[in-house]
mmCIF file of C-alpha atoms in Angstrom:
data_model
loop_
_atom_site.group_PDB
_atom_site.id
_atom_site.type_symbol
_atom_site.label_atom_id
_atom_site.label_comp_id
_atom_site.label_asym_id
_atom_site.label_seq_id
_atom_site.Cartn_x
_atom_site.Cartn_y
_atom_site.Cartn_z
ATOM 1 C CA MET A 956 0.000 0.000 0.000
ATOM 2 C CA THR A 957 1.275 3.426 -0.920
ATOM 3 C CA ASN A 958 1.735 5.580 2.122
ATOM 4 C CA VAL A 959 2.781 9.221 2.002
ATOM 5 C CA SER A 960 3.918 11.354 4.886
ATOM 6 C CA ILE A 961 3.730 15.123 4.727
ATOM 7 C CA ILE A 962 6.099 17.238 6.798
ATOM 8 C CA VAL A 963 4.871 20.808 7.230
ATOM 9 C CA GLY A 964 7.571 23.271 8.261
ATOM 10 C CA ALA A 965 5.279 26.276 8.749
ATOM 11 C CA PRO A 966 5.642 28.097 12.080
ATOM 12 C CA ASN A 967 1.879 28.109 12.726
ATOM 13 C CA GLU A 968 -1.453 26.956 11.314
ATOM 14 C CA TYR A 969 -2.198 30.323 9.678
ATOM 15 C CA SER A 970 0.543 30.179 7.043
ATOM 16 C CA ARG A 971 -0.343 30.399 3.354
ATOM 17 C CA LEU A 972 1.525 27.122 3.160
ATOM 18 C CA ASN A 973 -1.721 25.585 4.386
ATOM 19 C CA GLY A 974 -3.260 26.438 1.018
ATOM 20 C CA ILE A 975 -0.654 24.174 -0.580
ATOM 21 C CA LEU A 976 -1.196 21.546 2.109
ATOM 22 C CA ASP A 977 -4.941 21.533 1.387
ATOM 23 C CA PHE A 978 -4.258 21.214 -2.341
ATOM 24 C CA VAL A 979 -1.912 18.254 -1.759
ATOM 25 C CA THR A 980 -4.174 16.410 0.671
ATOM 26 C CA ASN A 981 -7.225 16.863 -1.558
ATOM 27 C CA MET A 982 -5.293 15.420 -4.490
ATOM 28 C CA LEU A 983 -4.083 12.454 -2.434
ATOM 29 C CA LYS A 984 -7.625 11.793 -1.186
ATOM 30 C CA GLU A 985 -8.975 11.890 -4.758
ATOM 31 C CA LYS A 986 -6.412 9.276 -5.760
ATOM 32 C CA GLY A 987 -7.110 7.080 -2.743
ATOM 33 C CA ILE A 988 -3.604 7.463 -1.330
ATOM 34 C CA TYR A 989 -3.210 7.160 2.426
ATOM 35 C CA TYR A 990 -1.210 9.961 4.038
ATOM 36 C CA GLU A 991 -0.237 11.246 7.453
ATOM 37 C CA THR A 992 0.732 14.823 8.226
ATOM 38 C CA ILE A 993 3.408 15.976 10.633
ATOM 39 C CA ASN A 994 2.917 19.638 11.513
ATOM 40 C CA VAL A 995 6.298 20.394 13.037
ATOM 41 C CA HIS A 996 4.930 23.391 14.961
ATOM 42 C CA ASN A 997 2.739 20.936 16.903
ATOM 43 C CA LEU A 998 5.732 18.920 18.123
ATOM 44 C CA PRO A 999 7.065 19.878 21.572
ATOM 45 C CA ALA A 1000 9.229 22.980 21.079
ATOM 46 C CA GLU A 1001 11.622 22.041 23.859
ATOM 47 C CA ASP A 1002 12.196 18.615 22.309
ATOM 48 C CA LEU A 1003 12.944 20.201 18.939
ATOM 49 C CA ILE A 1004 15.269 22.888 20.307
ATOM 50 C CA LYS A 1005 17.112 20.574 22.691
ATOM 51 C CA ALA A 1006 17.324 17.746 20.140
ATOM 52 C CA ASN A 1007 15.526 15.284 22.387
ATOM 53 C CA PHE A 1008 15.813 12.099 20.338
ATOM 54 C CA ASP A 1009 14.022 10.188 23.125
ATOM 55 C CA SER A 1010 10.880 12.345 22.950
ATOM 56 C CA GLY A 1011 7.751 10.246 22.469
ATOM 57 C CA ALA A 1012 6.342 12.790 20.016
ATOM 58 C CA ILE A 1013 9.554 12.818 17.945
ATOM 59 C CA ILE A 1014 9.761 9.011 17.933
ATOM 60 C CA LYS A 1015 6.126 8.824 16.792
ATOM 61 C CA ALA A 1016 6.733 11.371 13.992
ATOM 62 C CA ASN A 1017 9.834 9.466 12.871
ATOM 63 C CA GLU A 1018 7.773 6.248 12.720
ATOM 64 C CA VAL A 1019 5.349 7.998 10.348
ATOM 65 C CA ILE A 1020 8.287 8.772 8.041
ATOM 66 C CA LYS A 1021 9.758 5.281 8.408
ATOM 67 C CA LYS A 1022 6.617 3.525 7.163
ATOM 68 C CA SER A 1023 6.138 5.911 4.221
ATOM 69 C CA THR A 1024 6.898 5.221 0.604
ATOM 70 C CA GLY A 1025 6.967 8.918 -0.232
ATOM 71 C CA VAL A 1026 7.582 12.084 1.766
ATOM 72 C CA ILE A 1027 6.265 15.518 0.805
ATOM 73 C CA ILE A 1028 8.060 18.377 2.526
ATOM 74 C CA LEU A 1029 6.438 21.810 2.727
ATOM 75 C CA SER A 1030 8.265 24.887 3.930
ATOM 76 C CA PRO A 1031 8.168 28.639 3.629
ATOM 77 C CA VAL A 1032 11.371 30.460 2.693
ATOM 78 C CA TYR A 1033 13.097 32.422 5.443
ATOM 79 C CA LYS A 1034 16.430 34.131 4.869
ATOM 80 C CA ALA A 1035 16.956 32.347 1.519
ATOM 81 C CA SER A 1036 16.422 28.888 3.011
ATOM 82 C CA TYR A 1037 13.758 26.564 4.335
ATOM 83 C CA SER A 1038 12.314 27.268 7.780
ATOM 84 C CA GLY A 1039 14.287 26.805 10.967
ATOM 85 C CA ILE A 1040 11.482 24.803 12.526
ATOM 86 C CA LEU A 1041 11.741 22.319 9.653
ATOM 87 C CA LYS A 1042 15.508 22.111 10.197
ATOM 88 C CA THR A 1043 15.053 21.313 13.885
ATOM 89 C CA TYR A 1044 12.868 18.357 12.958
ATOM 90 C CA LEU A 1045 15.084 17.132 10.105
ATOM 91 C CA ASP A 1046 17.977 17.126 12.598
ATOM 92 C CA LEU A 1047 16.007 14.599 14.679
ATOM 93 C CA LEU A 1048 15.445 12.119 11.857
ATOM 94 C CA PRO A 1049 17.737 9.091 11.913
ATOM 95 C CA GLN A 1050 20.929 9.493 9.843
ATOM 96 C CA LYS A 1051 19.454 7.611 6.862
ATOM 97 C CA GLY A 1052 15.810 8.312 7.710
ATOM 98 C CA LEU A 1053 14.918 9.170 4.108
ATOM 99 C CA LYS A 1054 16.665 6.205 2.488
ATOM 100 C CA ASP A 1055 14.469 4.447 -0.096
ATOM 101 C CA LYS A 1056 11.868 7.243 0.070
ATOM 102 C CA VAL A 1057 10.665 9.369 -2.819
ATOM 103 C CA ILE A 1058 10.770 13.021 -1.754
ATOM 104 C CA LEU A 1059 8.783 15.995 -3.069
ATOM 105 C CA PRO A 1060 9.793 19.451 -1.813
ATOM 106 C CA LEU A 1061 7.088 22.135 -1.995
ATOM 107 C CA ILE A 1062 8.390 25.580 -1.099
ATOM 108 C CA LEU A 1063 6.558 28.888 -0.628
ATOM 109 C CA GLY A 1064 8.474 32.147 -0.968
ATOM 110 C CA GLY A 1065 7.873 35.854 -1.218
ATOM 111 C CA SER A 1066 9.500 36.239 -4.645
ATOM 112 C CA PHE A 1067 11.158 34.215 -7.375
ATOM 113 C CA GLY A 1068 14.465 35.515 -6.017
ATOM 114 C CA HIS A 1069 14.625 32.448 -3.771
ATOM 115 C CA LEU A 1070 13.715 29.911 -6.436
ATOM 116 C CA LEU A 1071 16.941 27.978 -5.872
ATOM 117 C CA THR A 1072 16.140 27.318 -2.208
ATOM 118 C CA ILE A 1073 15.163 23.763 -3.091
ATOM 119 C CA GLN A 1074 18.346 22.884 -4.989
ATOM 120 C CA TYR A 1075 20.881 24.741 -2.865
ATOM 121 C CA ALA A 1076 19.441 24.656 0.663
ATOM 122 C CA LEU A 1077 16.988 21.776 1.078
ATOM 123 C CA ASN A 1078 18.135 19.044 -1.315
ATOM 124 C CA PRO A 1079 21.658 18.749 0.167
ATOM 125 C CA VAL A 1080 20.193 18.097 3.631
ATOM 126 C CA LEU A 1081 17.729 15.584 2.211
ATOM 127 C CA SER A 1082 20.619 13.796 0.489
ATOM 128 C CA VAL A 1083 22.549 13.569 3.757
ATOM 129 C CA LEU A 1084 19.454 11.925 5.251
ATOM 130 C CA GLY A 1085 19.658 9.207 2.587
ATOM 131 C CA ALA A 1086 17.259 10.566 -0.024
ATOM 132 C CA THR A 1087 18.320 9.474 -3.500
ATOM 133 C CA THR A 1088 15.020 9.991 -5.305
ATOM 134 C CA ILE A 1089 14.073 13.644 -4.971
ATOM 135 C CA SER A 1090 11.301 14.584 -7.358
ATOM 136 C CA ASN A 1091 11.467 18.022 -8.956
ATOM 137 C CA GLY A 1092 10.207 20.368 -6.286
ATOM 138 C CA VAL A 1093 7.650 23.082 -6.822
ATOM 139 C CA TYR A 1094 8.335 26.665 -5.791
ATOM 140 C CA THR A 1095 5.288 28.891 -5.338
ATOM 141 C CA ILE A 1096 5.273 32.581 -4.538
ATOM 142 C CA ASP A 1097 2.889 33.659 -1.805
ATOM 143 C CA GLN A 1098 1.175 36.172 -4.100
ATOM 144 C CA HIS A 1099 -0.297 33.153 -5.892
ATOM 145 C CA ILE A 1100 -2.153 32.108 -2.752
ATOM 146 C CA GLU A 1101 -5.028 34.317 -1.702
ATOM 147 C CA ARG A 1102 -6.207 34.188 1.893
ATOM 148 C CA THR A 1103 -10.027 34.060 1.968
ATOM 149 C CA GLY A 1104 -10.512 33.945 5.737
ATOM 150 C CA GLU A 1105 -10.852 31.255 8.393
ATOM 151 C CA ASN A 1106 -7.602 29.634 7.242
ATOM 152 C CA LYS A 1107 -8.980 29.022 3.739
ATOM 153 C CA PHE A 1108 -7.029 29.838 0.597
ATOM 154 C CA ILE A 1109 -7.397 30.088 -3.168
ATOM 155 C CA ILE A 1110 -4.389 29.119 -5.291
ATOM 156 C CA ASN A 1111 -4.153 30.769 -8.695
ATOM 157 C CA GLU A 1112 -4.379 28.598 -11.805
ATOM 158 C CA ASP A 1113 -0.702 28.790 -12.776
ATOM 159 C CA ALA A 1114 0.412 27.674 -9.320
ATOM 160 C CA GLN A 1115 -2.245 24.930 -9.260
ATOM 161 C CA GLN A 1116 -0.996 23.649 -12.593
ATOM 162 C CA ARG A 1117 2.633 23.520 -11.407
ATOM 163 C CA LEU A 1118 1.634 21.857 -8.119
ATOM 164 C CA ASN A 1119 -0.492 19.333 -9.985
ATOM 165 C CA GLN A 1120 2.391 18.466 -12.341
ATOM 166 C CA GLY A 1121 4.835 18.146 -9.436
ATOM 167 C CA ILE A 1122 2.530 15.925 -7.417
ATOM 168 C CA GLU A 1123 1.682 13.759 -10.447
ATOM 169 C CA ALA A 1124 5.404 13.246 -11.186
ATOM 170 C CA PHE A 1125 6.002 12.362 -7.512
ATOM 171 C CA LEU A 1126 3.126 9.859 -7.524
ATOM 172 C CA ARG A 1127 4.513 8.142 -10.630
ATOM 173 C CA LEU A 1128 7.781 7.587 -8.735
ATOM 174 C CA ILE A 1129 6.170 6.016 -5.688
#
């Protein structure tokens, strides 16, 4: 059975990144693919900051990754890189925790000036964690995601098309 885990590196539940998360989960549901979501901001902050590998919550999150065929990683761009909260969680994955997984990075940034965040910031860390199959990531600028209230979002057609293509390519690999 195909199993996908989704790691969300947003600092809170109000991020525009949730528009992308909704898009991804709706697509997975339509295709009948089982998924589990790890919202890193919901993990115990002290365990993340102090690198508590023995934390029950961290162990449970790592088990979600371990049993997955594919991993989708969502992050906003901060200071030309993926979020620090995502980094704190990635640091707590086992050394080869992404070995034999298909990875899809989905990044949200303020401008196309940070388009290379995936290739130059995130992918090297994913490779160190054992990832050898990293699907072409999708970079979306936040202007393409309109906040409509109550944590609901509308993604413009161009961004939807690119996300759809990226997710479809990822699903063919898993």
